[in-house]
CSV table of C-alpha atoms in Angstrom, one decimal:
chain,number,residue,atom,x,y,z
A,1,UNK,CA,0.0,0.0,0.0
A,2,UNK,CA,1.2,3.3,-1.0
A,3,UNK,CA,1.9,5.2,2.3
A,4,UNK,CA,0.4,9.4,1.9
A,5,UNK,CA,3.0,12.7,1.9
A,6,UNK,CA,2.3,15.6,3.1
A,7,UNK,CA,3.8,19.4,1.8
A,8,UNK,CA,5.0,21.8,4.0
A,9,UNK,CA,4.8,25.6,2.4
A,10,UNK,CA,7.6,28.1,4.5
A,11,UNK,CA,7.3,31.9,4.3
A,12,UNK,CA,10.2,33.0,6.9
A,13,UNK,CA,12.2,37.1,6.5
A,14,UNK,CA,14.5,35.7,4.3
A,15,UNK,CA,13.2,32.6,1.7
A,16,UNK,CA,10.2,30.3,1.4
A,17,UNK,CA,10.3,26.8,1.1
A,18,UNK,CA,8.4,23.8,0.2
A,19,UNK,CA,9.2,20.5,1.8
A,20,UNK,CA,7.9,17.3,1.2
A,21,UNK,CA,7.1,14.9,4.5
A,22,UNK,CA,6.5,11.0,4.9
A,23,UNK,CA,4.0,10.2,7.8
A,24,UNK,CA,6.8,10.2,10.3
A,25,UNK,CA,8.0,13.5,10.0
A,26,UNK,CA,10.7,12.5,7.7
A,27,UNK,CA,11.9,15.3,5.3
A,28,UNK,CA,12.3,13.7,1.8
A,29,UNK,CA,12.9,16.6,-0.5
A,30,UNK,CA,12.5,20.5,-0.3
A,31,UNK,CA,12.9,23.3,-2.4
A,32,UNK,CA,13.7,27.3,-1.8
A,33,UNK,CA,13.9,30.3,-3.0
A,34,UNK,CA,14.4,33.9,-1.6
A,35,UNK,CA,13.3,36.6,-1.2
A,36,UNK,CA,14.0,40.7,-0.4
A,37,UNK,CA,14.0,42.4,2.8
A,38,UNK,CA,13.7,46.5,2.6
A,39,UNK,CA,14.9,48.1,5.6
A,40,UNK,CA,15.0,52.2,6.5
A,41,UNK,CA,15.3,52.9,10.5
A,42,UNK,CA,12.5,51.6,12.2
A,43,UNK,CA,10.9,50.2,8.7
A,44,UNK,CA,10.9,46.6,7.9
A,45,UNK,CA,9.2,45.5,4.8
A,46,UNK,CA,9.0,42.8,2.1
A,47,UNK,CA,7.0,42.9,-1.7
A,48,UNK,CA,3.5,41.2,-1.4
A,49,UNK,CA,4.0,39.6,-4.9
A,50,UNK,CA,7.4,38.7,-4.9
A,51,UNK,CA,6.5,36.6,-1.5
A,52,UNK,CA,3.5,34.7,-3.4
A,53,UNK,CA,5.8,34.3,-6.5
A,54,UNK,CA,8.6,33.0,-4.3
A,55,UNK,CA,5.8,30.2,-2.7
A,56,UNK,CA,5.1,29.2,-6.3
A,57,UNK,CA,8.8,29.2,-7.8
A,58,UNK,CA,9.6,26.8,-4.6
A,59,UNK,CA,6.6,24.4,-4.6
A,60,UNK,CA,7.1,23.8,-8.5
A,61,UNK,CA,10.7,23.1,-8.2
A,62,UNK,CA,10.1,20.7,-5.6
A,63,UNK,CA,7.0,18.6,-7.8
A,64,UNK,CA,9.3,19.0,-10.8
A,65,UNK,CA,12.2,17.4,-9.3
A,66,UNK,CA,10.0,14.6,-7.5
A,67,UNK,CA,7.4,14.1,-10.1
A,68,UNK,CA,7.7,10.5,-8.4
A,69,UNK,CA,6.6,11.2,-5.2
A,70,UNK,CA,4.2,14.5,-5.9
A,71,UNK,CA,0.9,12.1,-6.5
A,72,UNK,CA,0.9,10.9,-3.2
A,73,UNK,CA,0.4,14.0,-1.7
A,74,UNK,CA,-2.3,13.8,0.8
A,75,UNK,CA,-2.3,17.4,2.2
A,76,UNK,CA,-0.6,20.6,2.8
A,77,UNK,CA,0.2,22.9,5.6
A,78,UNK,CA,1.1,26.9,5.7
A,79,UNK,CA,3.5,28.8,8.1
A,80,UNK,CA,4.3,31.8,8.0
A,81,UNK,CA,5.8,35.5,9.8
A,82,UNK,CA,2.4,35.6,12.0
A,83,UNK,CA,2.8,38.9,13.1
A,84,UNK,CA,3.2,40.5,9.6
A,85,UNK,CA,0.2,41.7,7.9
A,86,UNK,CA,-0.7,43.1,4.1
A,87,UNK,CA,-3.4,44.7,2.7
A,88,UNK,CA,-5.3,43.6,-0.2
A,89,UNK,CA,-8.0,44.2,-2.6
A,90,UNK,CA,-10.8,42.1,-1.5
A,91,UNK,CA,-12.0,41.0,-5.1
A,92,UNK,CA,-9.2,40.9,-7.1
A,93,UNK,CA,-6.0,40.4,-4.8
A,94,UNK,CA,-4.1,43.1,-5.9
A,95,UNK,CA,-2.2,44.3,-2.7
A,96,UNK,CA,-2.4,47.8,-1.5
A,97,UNK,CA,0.7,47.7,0.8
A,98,UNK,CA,4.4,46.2,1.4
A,99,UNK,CA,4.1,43.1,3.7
A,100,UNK,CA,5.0,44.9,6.6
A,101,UNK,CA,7.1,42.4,8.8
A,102,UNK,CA,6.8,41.7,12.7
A,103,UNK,CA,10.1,43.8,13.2
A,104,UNK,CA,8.7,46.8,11.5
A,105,UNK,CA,8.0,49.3,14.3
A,106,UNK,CA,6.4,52.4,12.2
A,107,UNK,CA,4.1,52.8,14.2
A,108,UNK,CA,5.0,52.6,17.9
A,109,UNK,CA,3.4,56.4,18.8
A,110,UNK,CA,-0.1,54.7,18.9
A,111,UNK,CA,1.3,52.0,21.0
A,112,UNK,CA,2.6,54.2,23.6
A,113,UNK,CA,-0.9,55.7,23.5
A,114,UNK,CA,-2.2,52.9,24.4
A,115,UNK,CA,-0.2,52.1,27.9
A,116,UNK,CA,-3.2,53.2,29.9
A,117,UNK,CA,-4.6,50.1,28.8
A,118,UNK,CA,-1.7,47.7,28.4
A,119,UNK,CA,-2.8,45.6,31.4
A,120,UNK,CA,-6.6,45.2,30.3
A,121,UNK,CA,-5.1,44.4,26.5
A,122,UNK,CA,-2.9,41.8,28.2
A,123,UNK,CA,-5.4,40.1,30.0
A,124,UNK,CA,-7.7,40.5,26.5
A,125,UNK,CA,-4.7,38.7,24.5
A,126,UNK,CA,-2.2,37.2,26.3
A,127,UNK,CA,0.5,39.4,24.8
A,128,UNK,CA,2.2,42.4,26.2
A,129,UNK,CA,1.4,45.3,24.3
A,130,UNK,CA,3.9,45.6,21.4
A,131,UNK,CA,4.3,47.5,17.5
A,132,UNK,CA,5.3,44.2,16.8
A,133,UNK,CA,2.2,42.9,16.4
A,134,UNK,CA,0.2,43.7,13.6
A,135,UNK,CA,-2.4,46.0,15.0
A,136,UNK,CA,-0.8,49.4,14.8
A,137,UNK,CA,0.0,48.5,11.6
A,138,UNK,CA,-3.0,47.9,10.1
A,139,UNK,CA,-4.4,51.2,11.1
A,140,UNK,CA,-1.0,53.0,9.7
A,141,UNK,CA,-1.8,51.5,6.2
A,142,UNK,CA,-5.5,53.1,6.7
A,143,UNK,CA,-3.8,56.4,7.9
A,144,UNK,CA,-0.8,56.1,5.5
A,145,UNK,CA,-1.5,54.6,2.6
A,146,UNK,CA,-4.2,56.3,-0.2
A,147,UNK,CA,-4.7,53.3,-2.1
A,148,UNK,CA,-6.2,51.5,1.3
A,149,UNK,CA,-7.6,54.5,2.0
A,150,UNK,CA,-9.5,54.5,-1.3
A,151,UNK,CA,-10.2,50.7,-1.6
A,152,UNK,CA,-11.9,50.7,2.0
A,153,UNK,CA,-14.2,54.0,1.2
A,154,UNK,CA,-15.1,51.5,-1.9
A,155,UNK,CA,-15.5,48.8,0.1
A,156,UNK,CA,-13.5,46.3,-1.1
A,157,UNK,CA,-10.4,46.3,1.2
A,158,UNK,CA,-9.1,43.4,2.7
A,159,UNK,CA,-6.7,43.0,5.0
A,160,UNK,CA,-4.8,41.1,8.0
A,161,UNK,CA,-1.8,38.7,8.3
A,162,UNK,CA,0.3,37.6,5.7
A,163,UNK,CA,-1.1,34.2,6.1
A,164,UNK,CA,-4.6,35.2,5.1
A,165,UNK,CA,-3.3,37.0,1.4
A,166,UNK,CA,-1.3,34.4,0.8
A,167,UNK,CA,-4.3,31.9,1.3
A,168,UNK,CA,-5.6,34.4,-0.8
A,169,UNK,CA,-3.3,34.0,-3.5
A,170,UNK,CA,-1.9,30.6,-3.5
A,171,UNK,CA,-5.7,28.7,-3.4
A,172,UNK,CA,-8.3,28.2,-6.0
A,173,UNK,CA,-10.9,29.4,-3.9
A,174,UNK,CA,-9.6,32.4,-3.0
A,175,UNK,CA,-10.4,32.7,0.8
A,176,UNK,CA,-10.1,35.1,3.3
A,177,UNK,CA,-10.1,33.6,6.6
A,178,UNK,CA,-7.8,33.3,9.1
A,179,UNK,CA,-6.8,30.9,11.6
A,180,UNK,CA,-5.9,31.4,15.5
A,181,UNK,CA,-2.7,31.0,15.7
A,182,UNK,CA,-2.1,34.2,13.3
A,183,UNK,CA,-5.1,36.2,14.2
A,184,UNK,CA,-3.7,36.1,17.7
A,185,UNK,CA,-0.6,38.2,16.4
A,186,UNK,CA,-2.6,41.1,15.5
A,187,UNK,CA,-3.5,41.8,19.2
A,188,UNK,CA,-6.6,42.1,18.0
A,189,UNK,CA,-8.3,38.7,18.4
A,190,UNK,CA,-9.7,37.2,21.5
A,191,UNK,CA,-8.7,33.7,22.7
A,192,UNK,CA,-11.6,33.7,24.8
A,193,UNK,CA,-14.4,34.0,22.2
A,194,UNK,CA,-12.2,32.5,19.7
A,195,UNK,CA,-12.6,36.0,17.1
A,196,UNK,CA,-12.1,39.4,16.5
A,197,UNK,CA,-12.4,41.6,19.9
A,198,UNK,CA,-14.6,45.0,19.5
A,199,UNK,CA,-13.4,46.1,22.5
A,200,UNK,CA,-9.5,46.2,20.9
A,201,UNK,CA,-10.7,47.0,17.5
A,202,UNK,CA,-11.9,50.0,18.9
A,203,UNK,CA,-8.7,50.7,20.8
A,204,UNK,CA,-6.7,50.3,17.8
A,205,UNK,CA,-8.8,51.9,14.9
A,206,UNK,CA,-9.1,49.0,13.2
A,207,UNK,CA,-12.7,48.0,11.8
A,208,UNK,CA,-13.7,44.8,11.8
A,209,UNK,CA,-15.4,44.4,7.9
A,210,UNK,CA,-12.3,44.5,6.5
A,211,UNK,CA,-10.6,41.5,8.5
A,212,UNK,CA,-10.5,38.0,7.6
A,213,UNK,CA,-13.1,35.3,9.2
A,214,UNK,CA,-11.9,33.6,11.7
A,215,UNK,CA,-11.9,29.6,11.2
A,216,UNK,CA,-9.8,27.0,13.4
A,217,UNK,CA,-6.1,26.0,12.2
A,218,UNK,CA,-7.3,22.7,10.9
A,219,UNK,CA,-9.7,23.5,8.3
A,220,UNK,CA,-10.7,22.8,4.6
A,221,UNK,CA,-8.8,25.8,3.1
A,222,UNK,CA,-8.9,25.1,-0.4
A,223,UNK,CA,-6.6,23.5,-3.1
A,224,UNK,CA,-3.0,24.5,-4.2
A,225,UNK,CA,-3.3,23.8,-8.4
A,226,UNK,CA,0.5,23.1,-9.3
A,227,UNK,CA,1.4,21.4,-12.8
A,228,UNK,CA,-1.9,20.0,-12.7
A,229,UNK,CA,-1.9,18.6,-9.3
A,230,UNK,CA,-4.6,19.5,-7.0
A,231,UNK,CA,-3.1,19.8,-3.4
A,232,UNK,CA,-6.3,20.6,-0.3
A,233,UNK,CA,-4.6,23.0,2.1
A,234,UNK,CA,-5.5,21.5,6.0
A,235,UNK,CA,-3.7,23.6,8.5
């Protein structure tokens, strides 16, 4: 009997992979391919569409160059930087902004705003409060950026953590959802009713028709359409 593989898709600061697992854990192939970090004093970004082609470039190296093995793939997982966040236009997936990573700290002035409240927000979360999370960023690109601006006065802005576009981008179906374990880094999301908070929403700026829905970290995602090959996304 033909034993199932599962793919492993890796979107870290500096490359994203695509490794291929048995059922014990065992890495059998991989593939990778980098990417570009921009950096100006407290600014940390990367380019929304070079990350997604970068995704794509690794997973079809690593089909190509196991064509024997890529059949028997039963599933496939995403990681990602959870506290880095894009914005996006809800229809056709254009992005509106730079992935602005976890480090970037652009807008720390409304974090220190917020002190008055950092023990309330930690109880809320579970995190201390922090512009590395993606909150304060996400109300920057609303502040910041007219082509968010525009797109959310249109009603068709999207936006949230990286994982979410790149759901967005890499799957047939074209979701935008978004599962705990990145929601969580937006100090936005509440553990205890398992989705967006209003009560830090509010805090933040941050309205809540333009985030993704929340869903659990194993969940029917959608399919990954490579050289043929449809791949359902699980976790």
């Amino acid at each position: 009997m033909t034993t199932p593989l599962y793919l492993a898709l890796d979107q870290g600061g500096h490359a994203s992979r695509a490794i291929l697992f048995d059922a014990q854990g065992q890495a059998l192939a991989q593939a990778r391919a980098p990417i570009t970090t921009l950096r100006a004093d407290d600014r940390v970004e990367h380019d929304a569409t070079e990350i997604v082609d970068s995704l794509r470039s690794a997973l079809t190296e690593l089909l190509q160059s196991r064509q024997d093995l890529a059949p028997r793939i039963a599933a496939a997982g995403l990681a990602t930087q959870r506290s880095s966040i894009v914005c996006w236009h809800r229809h056709t997936g254009a992005p509106l902004s730079p992935v602005i990573s976890w480090q970037d700290r652009r807008n720390a002035a409304l974090v220190d705003s917020l002190r008055p409240q950092a023990a309330r927000i930690h109880r809320l979360t579970g995190l201390v409060l922090s512009p590395h999370y993606g909150a304060s960023k996400l109300r920057w690109c609303l502040d910041h950026l007219p082509a968010v601006a525009d797109t959310a006065r249109a009603g068709e802005l999207a936006f949230g953590p990286l994982s979410s576009y790149l759901l967005r981008e890499l799957l047939t179906e074209h979701p935008c959802v978004v599962d705990p374990a990145n929601a969580s880094r937006t100090q936005l999301w509440s553990p205890q009713t398992h989705d967006w908070s209003p009560e830090l929403l509010q805090w933040f700026g941050v309205p809540a028709e333009y985030l993704p829905e929340s869903v659990p970290s194993t969940h029917d995602y959608g399919h990954l359409d490579v050289a043929g090959q449809r791949i359902p996304l699980t976790v």
